[in-house]
C-alpha cells in the first residue's frame, strides 16, 4: 500500500471560482474523469473546479497545461503526469492511491478525458478492481463542432484523426464513405489541406464544416462543400490552430438500398475478409454473422 506524506492529507482543499477563496469538500475515494475547457477557461464547470480542488491528486497529460488551469482558479492539488508514454509505469501508482482510499482526478489537456486521449486502460483497471469511477462532464470539441456545423446530428460517427500517410488515409476514407451518419474528424493545421483533398475525392461533394480554434479568440467556422473547402485550404486559408472537420452523411438514396454485395466486393478488393465484414457491418448496421456469410458466398462465386 502506498505511503503518503501526512501533510498532504491534512492540506486544505481550496479553490477560487470567482477570485474569492472557497474551501472545497474533500472528494470521496475514486477515479474522477473531469472535462476541462477546450480553449476558453471560462467554460470550466463549478463541479469540475470543486472536484479538482477536492481530489488528492490530478493525473494529466501535460502538467504545464493543467497548471495554467489550476493557477487560474487557485487550485493547489498536486499534479502527476499520465500519458501514452508513461502509462505503464504511472498506472500502478495511481491504482495504489485508489487502494489507499484517495480521490484521483484524470484530465486531458483539453476537453473530455478518453476522447482521442489516453486513459481507457486506467478506467478499465479501476473498474475491474472495484473502485468508483465518476464522470464529471463538460466541454467536448466533438459536440461543440456538431452543434455549430449546421449538419444532421441525429446520428454521427467520431473518427478522430485520419492516418497521416496518404495511402492509408484514402483507404480509411473509402471505408467511411457508405456510413449513413455525419462524420466528425480531428485534423492538424499542417495536414488539413491534404486531408480535405482526400475527403473530397473519396466522399464526393458533400456539405461540410471546418471548425478551427473552437471557443478561442480566433474561432472560425467555414461551411461549404468538401470540394470548395478543399480548394480554399489549397489556396491559403488559415491553417494555424486545431481543427474539427464535420462532414454530412451520404444522400439517403445512396444508402437506402444498402447494397451489401457491392460494398463487400469493394471492401474485399482492399482488405481481408475479416476487415471487410467489419466495415460493411458498421456501414449498414447488419449483423456481422450475416455479412460474413454473404462474404463467403461471394468469395466462393468468384472462385468458380
Short mmCIF file of C-alpha atoms in Angstrom, two decimals:
data_model
loop_
_atom_site.label_atom_id
_atom_site.label_comp_id
_atom_site.label_asym_id
_atom_site.label_seq_id
_atom_site.Cartn_x
_atom_site.Cartn_y
_atom_site.Cartn_z
CA UNK A 1 0.00 0.00 0.00
CA UNK A 2 1.32 3.45 -0.87
CA UNK A 3 2.51 5.69 1.94
CA UNK A 4 1.96 9.43 1.54
CA UNK A 5 3.13 12.45 3.48
CA UNK A 6 0.74 13.34 6.32
CA UNK A 7 0.92 16.99 5.34
CA UNK A 8 -0.83 16.18 2.06
CA UNK A 9 -3.81 14.52 3.73
CA UNK A 10 -4.10 17.49 6.08
CA UNK A 11 -3.94 20.22 3.44
CA UNK A 12 -6.94 22.46 2.82
CA UNK A 13 -8.74 21.83 -0.45
CA UNK A 14 -9.27 25.39 -1.64
CA UNK A 15 -10.20 26.95 -4.95
CA UNK A 16 -11.27 30.40 -6.14
CA UNK A 17 -14.02 30.19 -8.78
CA UNK A 18 -14.71 33.93 -8.70
CA UNK A 19 -11.43 35.20 -7.32
CA UNK A 20 -12.54 34.55 -3.73
CA UNK A 21 -11.01 31.51 -1.95
CA UNK A 22 -13.51 28.78 -1.12
CA UNK A 23 -12.82 25.55 0.75
CA UNK A 24 -13.88 22.59 -1.36
CA UNK A 25 -15.31 19.43 0.12
CA UNK A 26 -12.82 16.58 0.18
CA UNK A 27 -13.72 14.32 -2.74
CA UNK A 28 -14.74 10.75 -1.91
CA UNK A 29 -12.37 7.96 -2.89
CA UNK A 30 -12.48 7.05 -6.55
CA UNK A 31 -11.37 7.95 -10.04
CA UNK A 32 -12.93 11.15 -11.42
CA UNK A 33 -12.94 11.81 -15.18
CA UNK A 34 -13.02 15.60 -15.33
CA UNK A 35 -13.73 17.52 -18.53
CA UNK A 36 -11.72 20.73 -18.92
CA UNK A 37 -12.11 23.67 -21.35
CA UNK A 38 -11.12 23.21 -24.99
CA UNK A 39 -9.83 26.78 -25.22
CA UNK A 40 -11.80 29.25 -23.13
CA UNK A 41 -11.07 28.77 -19.42
CA UNK A 42 -14.47 30.28 -18.65
CA UNK A 43 -16.08 27.05 -19.86
CA UNK A 44 -14.94 25.08 -16.80
CA UNK A 45 -17.87 23.91 -14.65
CA UNK A 46 -18.26 24.67 -10.96
CA UNK A 47 -18.47 20.94 -10.25
CA UNK A 48 -15.21 20.32 -12.10
CA UNK A 49 -13.45 23.01 -10.02
CA UNK A 50 -14.71 21.52 -6.76
CA UNK A 51 -13.65 18.00 -7.76
CA UNK A 52 -10.20 19.14 -8.90
CA UNK A 53 -9.72 21.09 -5.69
CA UNK A 54 -11.08 18.29 -3.52
CA UNK A 55 -9.06 15.48 -5.09
CA UNK A 56 -5.81 14.17 -3.64
CA UNK A 57 -4.01 14.24 -6.98
CA UNK A 58 -4.71 15.28 -10.57
CA UNK A 59 -3.38 12.95 -13.29
CA UNK A 60 -2.86 14.92 -16.50
CA UNK A 61 -1.34 14.66 -19.96
CA UNK A 62 0.90 17.69 -19.56
CA UNK A 63 1.41 19.19 -16.12
CA UNK A 64 2.32 22.56 -17.67
CA UNK A 65 -1.06 22.81 -19.40
CA UNK A 66 -3.06 21.74 -16.35
CA UNK A 67 -1.02 24.01 -14.09
CA UNK A 68 -2.31 27.04 -16.03
CA UNK A 69 -5.89 25.94 -15.33
CA UNK A 70 -5.14 25.21 -11.69
CA UNK A 71 -3.39 28.56 -11.16
CA UNK A 72 -6.25 30.43 -12.81
CA UNK A 73 -8.69 29.08 -10.22
CA UNK A 74 -6.43 28.86 -7.18
CA UNK A 75 -6.27 25.05 -7.11
CA UNK A 76 -3.25 23.62 -5.30
CA UNK A 77 -3.91 19.90 -5.76
CA UNK A 78 -0.67 18.09 -6.68
CA UNK A 79 -0.27 17.17 -10.36
CA UNK A 80 1.20 13.99 -11.77
CA UNK A 81 1.78 13.15 -15.45
CA UNK A 82 -0.26 10.40 -17.09
CA UNK A 83 0.07 9.99 -20.85
CA UNK A 84 0.73 7.37 -23.54
CA UNK A 85 4.47 7.31 -22.92
CA UNK A 86 4.41 6.73 -19.14
CA UNK A 87 1.05 4.99 -18.65
CA UNK A 88 2.53 1.54 -17.99
CA UNK A 89 4.62 2.82 -15.08
CA UNK A 90 2.22 5.51 -13.83
CA UNK A 91 -0.93 3.38 -13.76
CA UNK A 92 0.14 1.10 -10.86
CA UNK A 93 0.97 4.17 -8.76
CA UNK A 94 -2.48 5.62 -9.36
CA UNK A 95 -4.06 2.25 -8.53
CA UNK A 96 -2.12 2.26 -5.26
CA UNK A 97 -3.50 5.68 -4.41
CA UNK A 98 -7.05 4.48 -5.13
CA UNK A 99 -6.42 1.44 -2.95
CA UNK A 100 -5.30 3.79 -0.16
CA UNK A 101 -8.71 5.50 -0.29
CA UNK A 102 -7.68 8.57 -2.24
CA UNK A 103 -9.53 10.59 -4.87
CA UNK A 104 -7.75 10.72 -8.22
CA UNK A 105 -8.89 13.20 -10.88
CA UNK A 106 -8.00 12.43 -14.50
CA UNK A 107 -7.92 15.27 -17.04
CA UNK A 108 -6.74 15.67 -20.62
CA UNK A 109 -5.07 18.78 -21.99
CA UNK A 110 -8.45 19.92 -23.30
CA UNK A 111 -11.97 18.54 -23.37
CA UNK A 112 -13.33 15.28 -22.06
CA UNK A 113 -10.81 12.61 -20.98
CA UNK A 114 -10.57 9.43 -23.11
CA UNK A 115 -11.97 11.15 -26.24
CA UNK A 116 -8.97 10.84 -28.56
CA UNK A 117 -6.83 10.87 -25.42
CA UNK A 118 -5.16 8.25 -23.20
CA UNK A 119 -6.94 6.84 -20.18
CA UNK A 120 -9.25 3.97 -21.04
CA UNK A 121 -6.89 1.34 -19.60
CA UNK A 122 -6.79 3.28 -16.34
CA UNK A 123 -10.59 3.39 -16.24
CA UNK A 124 -10.92 -0.30 -17.06
CA UNK A 125 -8.42 -1.37 -14.41
CA UNK A 126 -10.05 0.84 -11.79
CA UNK A 127 -13.44 -0.69 -12.59
CA UNK A 128 -12.04 -4.22 -12.58
CA UNK A 129 -10.59 -3.64 -9.10
CA UNK A 130 -13.91 -2.32 -7.80
CA UNK A 131 -13.03 1.36 -7.44
CA UNK A 132 -15.66 4.02 -8.10
CA UNK A 133 -15.33 5.73 -11.50
CA UNK A 134 -17.22 9.02 -11.78
CA UNK A 135 -17.71 11.21 -14.85
CA UNK A 136 -17.65 14.99 -14.40
CA UNK A 137 -18.93 16.13 -17.81
CA UNK A 138 -18.21 19.38 -19.58
CA UNK A 139 -16.57 20.69 -22.73
CA UNK A 140 -16.10 18.47 -25.78
CA UNK A 141 -14.79 19.67 -29.13
CA UNK A 142 -16.74 16.88 -30.85
CA UNK A 143 -20.13 18.04 -29.55
CA UNK A 144 -19.21 21.71 -29.87
CA UNK A 145 -18.36 21.27 -33.55
CA UNK A 146 -21.53 19.27 -34.18
CA UNK A 147 -23.66 21.97 -32.61
CA UNK A 148 -22.36 24.75 -34.87
CA UNK A 149 -21.82 22.78 -38.09
CA UNK A 150 -25.42 23.00 -39.29
CA UNK A 151 -25.40 19.33 -40.29
CA UNK A 152 -27.53 16.38 -39.13
CA UNK A 153 -26.84 15.42 -35.51
CA UNK A 154 -29.28 12.55 -35.01
CA UNK A 155 -26.56 10.03 -35.91
CA UNK A 156 -22.83 10.74 -36.01
CA UNK A 157 -19.57 8.81 -36.07
CA UNK A 158 -16.42 10.13 -34.40
CA UNK A 159 -13.36 9.02 -36.35
CA UNK A 160 -10.65 11.02 -34.58
CA UNK A 161 -7.52 11.61 -36.64
CA UNK A 162 -7.20 10.06 -40.09
CA UNK A 163 -3.92 8.26 -40.89
CA UNK A 164 -1.05 10.63 -41.71
CA UNK A 165 0.12 8.73 -44.81
CA UNK A 166 -1.96 9.39 -47.90
CA UNK A 167 -2.45 5.77 -48.96
CA UNK A 168 -3.71 4.70 -45.56
CA UNK A 169 -5.81 7.85 -45.28
CA UNK A 170 -7.54 7.26 -48.62
CA UNK A 171 -8.18 3.64 -47.67
CA UNK A 172 -9.81 4.70 -44.42
CA UNK A 173 -11.93 7.35 -46.15
CA UNK A 174 -13.19 4.71 -48.60
CA UNK A 175 -14.30 2.61 -45.63
CA UNK A 176 -16.13 5.60 -44.13
CA UNK A 177 -17.84 6.61 -47.38
CA UNK A 178 -21.01 4.46 -47.14
CA UNK A 179 -21.60 5.12 -43.44
CA UNK A 180 -25.08 6.66 -43.02
CA UNK A 181 -24.02 9.18 -40.39
CA UNK A 182 -22.43 12.59 -40.02
CA UNK A 183 -18.66 12.19 -39.70
CA UNK A 184 -16.58 14.06 -37.14
CA UNK A 185 -12.80 14.10 -37.52
CA UNK A 186 -9.83 15.81 -35.91
CA UNK A 187 -7.04 17.25 -38.03
CA UNK A 188 -3.90 19.31 -37.59
CA UNK A 189 -3.09 22.53 -39.40
CA UNK A 190 -0.17 21.17 -41.45
CA UNK A 191 -2.33 18.31 -42.80
CA UNK A 192 -5.74 19.95 -43.18
CA UNK A 193 -5.36 20.79 -46.90
CA UNK A 194 -4.23 17.28 -47.86
CA UNK A 195 -6.93 15.67 -45.72
CA UNK A 196 -9.67 17.80 -47.28
CA UNK A 197 -8.45 16.97 -50.79
CA UNK A 198 -8.66 13.25 -49.99
CA UNK A 199 -12.06 13.64 -48.32
CA UNK A 200 -13.44 15.47 -51.37
CA UNK A 201 -12.09 12.76 -53.66
CA UNK A 202 -13.32 9.88 -51.52
CA UNK A 203 -16.67 11.20 -50.29
CA UNK A 204 -17.75 13.44 -53.13
CA UNK A 205 -19.04 16.99 -52.87
CA UNK A 206 -20.86 16.66 -49.56
CA UNK A 207 -21.73 19.61 -47.29
CA UNK A 208 -19.15 20.05 -44.54
CA UNK A 209 -17.95 22.43 -41.85
CA UNK A 210 -14.36 23.19 -40.84
CA UNK A 211 -14.20 24.32 -37.21
CA UNK A 212 -10.93 25.96 -36.21
CA UNK A 213 -9.85 27.08 -32.73
CA UNK A 214 -13.27 26.46 -31.19
CA UNK A 215 -14.07 28.70 -28.16
CA UNK A 216 -10.77 30.56 -28.60
CA UNK A 217 -10.09 34.16 -29.64
CA UNK A 218 -9.67 33.33 -33.33
CA UNK A 219 -12.53 30.81 -33.61
CA UNK A 220 -13.61 30.23 -37.19
CA UNK A 221 -16.28 28.00 -38.75
CA UNK A 222 -16.32 27.59 -42.54
CA UNK A 223 -19.37 25.94 -44.07
CA UNK A 224 -19.46 24.83 -47.70
CA UNK A 225 -18.95 21.66 -49.73
CA UNK A 226 -15.89 19.45 -49.44
CA UNK A 227 -14.71 20.42 -52.91
CA UNK A 228 -14.95 24.15 -52.18
CA UNK A 229 -13.34 23.77 -48.76
CA UNK A 230 -10.51 21.69 -50.20
CA UNK A 231 -9.93 24.46 -52.75
CA UNK A 232 -9.93 27.14 -50.04
CA UNK A 233 -7.27 25.39 -47.98
CA UNK A 234 -5.20 24.57 -51.04
CA UNK A 235 -5.10 28.29 -51.79
CA UNK A 236 -4.07 29.78 -48.49
CA UNK A 237 -6.91 29.55 -45.94
CA UNK A 238 -5.64 29.89 -42.37
CA UNK A 239 -4.14 26.63 -41.12
CA UNK A 240 -2.91 27.69 -37.69
CA UNK A 241 -4.68 26.07 -34.78
CA UNK A 242 -6.66 22.92 -34.07
CA UNK A 243 -9.35 21.65 -36.44
CA UNK A 244 -12.54 19.63 -36.18
CA UNK A 245 -13.98 18.56 -39.55
CA UNK A 246 -17.69 17.72 -39.76
CA UNK A 247 -18.99 16.03 -42.94
CA UNK A 248 -22.62 15.38 -43.86
CA UNK A 249 -23.79 11.77 -44.38
CA UNK A 250 -24.24 10.48 -47.93
CA UNK A 251 -27.58 11.25 -49.59
CA UNK A 252 -30.34 8.89 -48.49
CA UNK A 253 -30.76 7.44 -51.96
CA UNK A 254 -27.15 6.27 -51.81
CA UNK A 255 -27.58 4.31 -48.59
CA UNK A 256 -31.25 3.29 -48.59
CA UNK A 257 -30.75 0.14 -50.70
CA UNK A 258 -27.73 -0.84 -48.58
CA UNK A 259 -26.26 -2.96 -51.36
CA UNK A 260 -24.23 -5.29 -49.18
CA UNK A 261 -22.84 -7.22 -52.14
CA UNK A 262 -21.43 -4.09 -53.78
CA UNK A 263 -19.96 -2.83 -50.52
CA UNK A 264 -18.42 -6.22 -49.82
CA UNK A 265 -16.88 -6.51 -53.27
CA UNK A 266 -15.28 -3.08 -52.95
CA UNK A 267 -14.03 -3.81 -49.44
CA UNK A 268 -12.70 -7.27 -50.34
CA UNK A 269 -10.67 -5.71 -53.11
CA UNK A 270 -8.82 -3.67 -50.49
CA UNK A 271 -8.72 -5.61 -47.23
CA UNK A 272 -9.07 -9.06 -45.67
CA UNK A 273 -12.41 -10.83 -45.29
CA UNK A 274 -12.45 -10.07 -41.56
CA UNK A 275 -11.82 -6.34 -42.08
CA UNK A 276 -14.28 -6.18 -44.98
CA UNK A 277 -17.01 -7.76 -42.87
CA UNK A 278 -16.34 -5.29 -40.06
CA UNK A 279 -16.50 -2.29 -42.40
CA UNK A 280 -19.72 -3.36 -44.13
CA UNK A 281 -21.46 -4.37 -40.91
CA UNK A 282 -20.64 -0.98 -39.41
CA UNK A 283 -21.76 0.88 -42.53
CA UNK A 284 -25.07 -0.98 -42.98
CA UNK A 285 -26.00 -1.90 -39.43
CA UNK A 286 -26.40 -5.56 -40.41
CA UNK A 287 -25.20 -8.37 -38.09
CA UNK A 288 -21.59 -9.41 -38.65
CA UNK A 289 -22.59 -13.08 -38.92
CA UNK A 290 -24.97 -12.28 -41.79
CA UNK A 291 -22.38 -10.14 -43.59
CA UNK A 292 -19.69 -12.78 -43.07
CA UNK A 293 -21.87 -15.49 -44.57
CA UNK A 294 -22.52 -13.32 -47.62
CA UNK A 295 -18.80 -12.58 -47.96
CA UNK A 296 -18.06 -16.32 -48.05
CA UNK A 297 -20.73 -16.84 -50.72
CA UNK A 298 -19.30 -14.02 -52.84
CA UNK A 299 -15.79 -15.37 -52.49
CA UNK A 300 -16.93 -18.86 -53.48
CA UNK A 301 -18.78 -17.50 -56.51
CA UNK A 302 -15.73 -15.56 -57.66
CA UNK A 303 -13.54 -18.67 -57.37
CA UNK A 304 -15.93 -20.63 -59.59
#
